[in-house]
XYZ file of C-alpha atoms in Angstrom:
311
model
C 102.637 63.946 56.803
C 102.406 67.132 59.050
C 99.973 69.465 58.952
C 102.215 72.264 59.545
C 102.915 74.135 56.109
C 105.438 77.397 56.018
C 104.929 79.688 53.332
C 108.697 80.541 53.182
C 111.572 81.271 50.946
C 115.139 80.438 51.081
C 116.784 83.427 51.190
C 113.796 85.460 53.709
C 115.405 86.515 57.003
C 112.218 85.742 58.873
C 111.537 82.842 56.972
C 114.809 80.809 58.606
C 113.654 82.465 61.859
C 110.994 80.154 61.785
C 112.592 76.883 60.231
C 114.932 77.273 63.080
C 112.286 76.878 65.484
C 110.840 74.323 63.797
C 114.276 72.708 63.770
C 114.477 73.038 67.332
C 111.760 71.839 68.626
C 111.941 68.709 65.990
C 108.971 69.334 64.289
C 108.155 67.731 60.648
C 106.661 70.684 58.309
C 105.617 71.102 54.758
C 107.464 73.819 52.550
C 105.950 76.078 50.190
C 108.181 78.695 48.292
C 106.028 81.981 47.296
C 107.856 84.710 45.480
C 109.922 87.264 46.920
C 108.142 89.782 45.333
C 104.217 90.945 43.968
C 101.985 89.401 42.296
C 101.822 86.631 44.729
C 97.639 85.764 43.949
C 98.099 82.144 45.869
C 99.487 84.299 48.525
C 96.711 86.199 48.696
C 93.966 83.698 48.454
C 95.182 82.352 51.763
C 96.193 85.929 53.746
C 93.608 87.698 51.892
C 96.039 90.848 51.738
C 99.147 90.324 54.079
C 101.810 89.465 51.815
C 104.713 89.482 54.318
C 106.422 86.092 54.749
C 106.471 83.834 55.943
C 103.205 82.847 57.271
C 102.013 79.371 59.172
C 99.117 77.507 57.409
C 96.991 74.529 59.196
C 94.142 73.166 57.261
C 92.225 76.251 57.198
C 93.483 78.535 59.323
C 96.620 81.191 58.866
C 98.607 82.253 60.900
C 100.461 85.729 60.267
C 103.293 87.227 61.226
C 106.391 85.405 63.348
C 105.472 86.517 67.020
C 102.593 84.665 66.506
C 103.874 81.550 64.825
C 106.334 81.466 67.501
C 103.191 81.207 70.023
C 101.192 78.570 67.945
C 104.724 76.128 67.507
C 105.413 76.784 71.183
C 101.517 75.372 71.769
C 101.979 72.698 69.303
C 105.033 71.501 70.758
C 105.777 73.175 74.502
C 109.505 71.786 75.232
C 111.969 72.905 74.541
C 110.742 75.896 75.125
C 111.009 79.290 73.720
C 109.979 81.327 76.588
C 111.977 80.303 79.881
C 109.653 80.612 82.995
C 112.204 82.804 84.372
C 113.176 84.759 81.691
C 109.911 84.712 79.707
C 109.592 88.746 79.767
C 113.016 89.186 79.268
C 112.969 86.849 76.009
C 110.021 88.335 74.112
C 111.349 92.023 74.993
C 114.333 90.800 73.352
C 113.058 89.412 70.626
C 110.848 92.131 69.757
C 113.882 94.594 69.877
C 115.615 92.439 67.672
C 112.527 91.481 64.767
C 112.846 95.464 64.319
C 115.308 98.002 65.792
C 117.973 94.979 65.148
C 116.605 93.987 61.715
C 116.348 97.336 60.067
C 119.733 98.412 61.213
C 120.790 95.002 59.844
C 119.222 95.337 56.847
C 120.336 98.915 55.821
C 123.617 97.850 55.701
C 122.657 94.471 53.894
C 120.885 96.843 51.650
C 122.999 99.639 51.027
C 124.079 100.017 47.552
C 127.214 98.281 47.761
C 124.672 95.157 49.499
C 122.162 95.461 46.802
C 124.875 95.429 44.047
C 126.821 92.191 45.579
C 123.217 90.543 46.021
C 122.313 91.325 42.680
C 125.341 90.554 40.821
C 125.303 88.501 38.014
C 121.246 89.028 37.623
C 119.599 91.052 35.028
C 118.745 94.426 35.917
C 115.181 94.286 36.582
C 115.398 91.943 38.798
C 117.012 94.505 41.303
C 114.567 96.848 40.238
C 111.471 94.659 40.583
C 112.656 94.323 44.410
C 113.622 97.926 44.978
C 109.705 98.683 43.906
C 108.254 95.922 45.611
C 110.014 96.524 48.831
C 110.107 100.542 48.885
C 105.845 99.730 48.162
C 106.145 98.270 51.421
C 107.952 100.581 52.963
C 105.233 103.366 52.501
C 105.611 106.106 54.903
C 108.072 104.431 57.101
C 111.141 106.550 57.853
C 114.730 104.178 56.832
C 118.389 104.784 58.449
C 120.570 106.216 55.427
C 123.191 103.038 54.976
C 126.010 104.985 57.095
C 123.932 105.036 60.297
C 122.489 101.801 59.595
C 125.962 100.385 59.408
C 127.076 102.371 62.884
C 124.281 100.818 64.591
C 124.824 97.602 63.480
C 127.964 97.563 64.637
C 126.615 98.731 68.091
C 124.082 96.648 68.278
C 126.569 93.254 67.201
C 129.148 94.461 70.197
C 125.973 93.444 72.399
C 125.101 91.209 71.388
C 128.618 89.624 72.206
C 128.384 90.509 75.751
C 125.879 88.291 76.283
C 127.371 85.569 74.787
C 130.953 85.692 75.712
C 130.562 83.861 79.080
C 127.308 81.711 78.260
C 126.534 79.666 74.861
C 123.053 81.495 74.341
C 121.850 84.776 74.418
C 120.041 84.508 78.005
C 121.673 81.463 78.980
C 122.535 78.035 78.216
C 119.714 77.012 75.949
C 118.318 79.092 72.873
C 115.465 80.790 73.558
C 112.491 82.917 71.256
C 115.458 85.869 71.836
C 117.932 83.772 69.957
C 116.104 83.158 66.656
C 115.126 86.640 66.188
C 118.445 88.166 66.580
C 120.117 85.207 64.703
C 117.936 85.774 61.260
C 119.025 89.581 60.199
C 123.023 88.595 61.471
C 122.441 85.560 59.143
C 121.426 87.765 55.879
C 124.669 89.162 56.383
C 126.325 86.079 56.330
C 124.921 83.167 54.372
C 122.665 85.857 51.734
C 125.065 88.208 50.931
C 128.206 87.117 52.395
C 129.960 90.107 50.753
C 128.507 92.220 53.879
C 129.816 89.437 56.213
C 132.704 91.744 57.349
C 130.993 93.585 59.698
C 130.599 90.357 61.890
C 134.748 89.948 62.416
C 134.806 91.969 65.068
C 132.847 90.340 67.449
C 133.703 86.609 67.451
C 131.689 85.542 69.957
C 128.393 86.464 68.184
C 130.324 84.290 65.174
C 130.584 81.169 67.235
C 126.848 81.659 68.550
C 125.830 81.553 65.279
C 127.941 78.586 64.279
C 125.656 77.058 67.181
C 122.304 78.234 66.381
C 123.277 77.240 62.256
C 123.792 73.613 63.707
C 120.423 73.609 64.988
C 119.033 72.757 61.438
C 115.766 73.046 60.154
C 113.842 69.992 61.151
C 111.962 67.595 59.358
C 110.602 69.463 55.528
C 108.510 68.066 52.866
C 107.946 69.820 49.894
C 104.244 71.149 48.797
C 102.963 73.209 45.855
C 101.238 76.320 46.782
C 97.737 74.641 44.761
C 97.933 71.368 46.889
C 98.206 73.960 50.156
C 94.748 75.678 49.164
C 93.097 72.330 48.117
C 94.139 71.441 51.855
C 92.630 74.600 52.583
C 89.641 74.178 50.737
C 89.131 70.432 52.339
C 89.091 71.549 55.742
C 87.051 73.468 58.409
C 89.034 76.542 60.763
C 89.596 74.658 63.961
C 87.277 75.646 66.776
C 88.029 79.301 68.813
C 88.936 79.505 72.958
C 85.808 80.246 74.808
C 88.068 83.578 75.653
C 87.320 84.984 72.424
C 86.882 88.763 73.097
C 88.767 91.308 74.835
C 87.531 94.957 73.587
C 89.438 97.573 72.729
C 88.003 99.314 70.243
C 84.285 99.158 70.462
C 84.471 96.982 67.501
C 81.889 93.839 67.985
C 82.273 90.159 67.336
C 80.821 89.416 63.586
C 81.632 93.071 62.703
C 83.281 93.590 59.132
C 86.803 94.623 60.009
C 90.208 95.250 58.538
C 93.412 94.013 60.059
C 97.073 95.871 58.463
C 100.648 95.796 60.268
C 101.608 99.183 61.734
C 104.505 100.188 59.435
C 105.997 97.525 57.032
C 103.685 95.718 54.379
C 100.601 97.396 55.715
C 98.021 96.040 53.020
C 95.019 94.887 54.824
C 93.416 91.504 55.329
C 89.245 92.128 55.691
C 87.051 90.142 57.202
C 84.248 89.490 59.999
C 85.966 89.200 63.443
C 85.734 86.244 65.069
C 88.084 87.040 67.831
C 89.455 89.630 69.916
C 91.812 87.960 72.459
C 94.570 89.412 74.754
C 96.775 88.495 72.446
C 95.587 87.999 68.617
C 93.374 88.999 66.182
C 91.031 86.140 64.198
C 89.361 86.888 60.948
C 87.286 84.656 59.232
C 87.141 84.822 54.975
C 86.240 83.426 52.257
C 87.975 83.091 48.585
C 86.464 81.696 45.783
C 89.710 78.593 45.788
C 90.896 78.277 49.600
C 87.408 77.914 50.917
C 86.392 79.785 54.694
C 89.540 80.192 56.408
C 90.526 82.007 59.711
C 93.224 84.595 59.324
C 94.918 85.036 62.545
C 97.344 88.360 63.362
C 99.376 89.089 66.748
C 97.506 92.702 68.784
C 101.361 93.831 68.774
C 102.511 95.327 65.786
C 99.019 95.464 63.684
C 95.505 97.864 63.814
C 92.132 96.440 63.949
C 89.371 98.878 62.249
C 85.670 98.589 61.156
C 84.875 98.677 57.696
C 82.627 101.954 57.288
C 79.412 101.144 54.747
């Protein structure tokens, strides 16, 4: 059985980001489906705050955030690969354009209340409302397109998108790439989630046959697990050694220092802990709850803030 267990479900953008990948590089994985909304206390007892999904758990360590899980799969299984040797800069600048200037113009016109009433049709009403609260909580002091500009840029941002796969079968070439999977996930709320918002994709055919190809790619090799058998795995196991590169300061902010760790803008609860690890590229913190045992809580630098807790 693998040791690779998503915290996932079906219908998160993000979430088939990932089972893509994990598709495409053939990997066997373990699926456990968390709630789309708050409370999610098993959540929690892993994360220790983050609550966005998915995240990547192996024995005792948690990985947070998709950059990131993108880097550990890539380690755990190099080819093929997500980052092209000569296109590696161009593919994560791509992908990072897409996992949020892309998404949130995707997603306010997934969203917008015609969206919201097609996805919720046919549900009682507090089940749109329990979303609406949960996800304008996370939204907290971020600024949102109104639906009409979301929709322009969308439309923008899909034309493209097509001109980079009119004359080649992938975004940057003719393999799929970390670029592909993050622009595929918000296009593929529109049409598999709430296909009544799948309109918007006619006009650019090419992007529809790319995603007829990425869709084929599948989702490798999933087992199902309950979220208590994942923290007993927790619980049974030891975080796996660190690098010997464990600290690259920024901050003034010590090794073994009590710290906090929050995304930027969206879902910015923090995760605190006692920093085990500073690297170039990722955060580690290691904590302790009272079911999952010690566990090391790892974030991406990009996109999160590292700062001490203050006695």
């Amino acid at each position: 059985m693998s040791d690779l267990i998503l915290h996932h479900y079906p219908s998160s953008p993000f979430s088939e980001k990932v089972r893509l990948i994990l598709g495409h590089k053939q990997l066997a994985w373990q699926s456990v489906v968390i709630p789309r909304v708050m409370p999610k206390p098993d959540v929690l007892a892993l994360t220790g705050g983050y609550r966005r999904t998915p995240f990547l758990q192996i024995g005792a360590d948690v990985y947070c955030d998709t950059a990131l899980i993108c880097d550990v799969l890539e380690h755990r299984q190099p080819t093929p690969t997500l980052y092209p040797n000569h296109l590696k800069g161009m593919a994560r600048v791509l992908a990072q354009w897409a996992d949020s200037t892309l998404f949130w113009a995707a997603m306010g016109h997934n969203l917008s209340p015609t969206g919201a009433a097609a996805l919720f049709a046919g549900q009682p009403p507090e089940a749109a409302q329990a979303f609406a609260a949960d996800r304008g909580a996370m939204r907290a002091g971020m600024s949102s397109l109104r639906p009409g500009d979301a929709t322009a840029a969308y439309k923008s941002y899909l034309r493209r998108l097509s001109t980079l796969v009119e004359d080649q079968p992938f975004l940057l070439g003719e393999r799929p790439c970390v670029a592909d999977f993050a622009a595929y996930h918000p296009l593929w709320f529109s049409r598999v989630v709430n296909p009544a918002m799948a309109g918007i994709l006619n006009a650019t055919p090419a992007v529809i046959e790319w995603m007829d190809r990425m869709a084929a790619i599948g989702h490798g090799q999933m087992s199902k697990l309950s979220a208590t058998e994942a923290i007993a795995i927790a619980a049974a196991a030891q975080p796996a050694p660190l690098g010997d590169d464990v600290f690259q300061d920024e901050h003034g902010i010590a090794l073994g220092s009590r710290v906090t760790v929050a995304a930027e803008a969206f879902g910015q609860e923090p995760t605190e802990g006692i920093l085990r690890a500073a690297t170039r590229t990722r955060y580690t913190l290691e904590r302790t709850d009272e079911r999952a045992g010690t566990l090391h809580v790892h974030f991406p630098r990009i996109g999160f803030v590292l700062r001490a807790v203050r006695a």
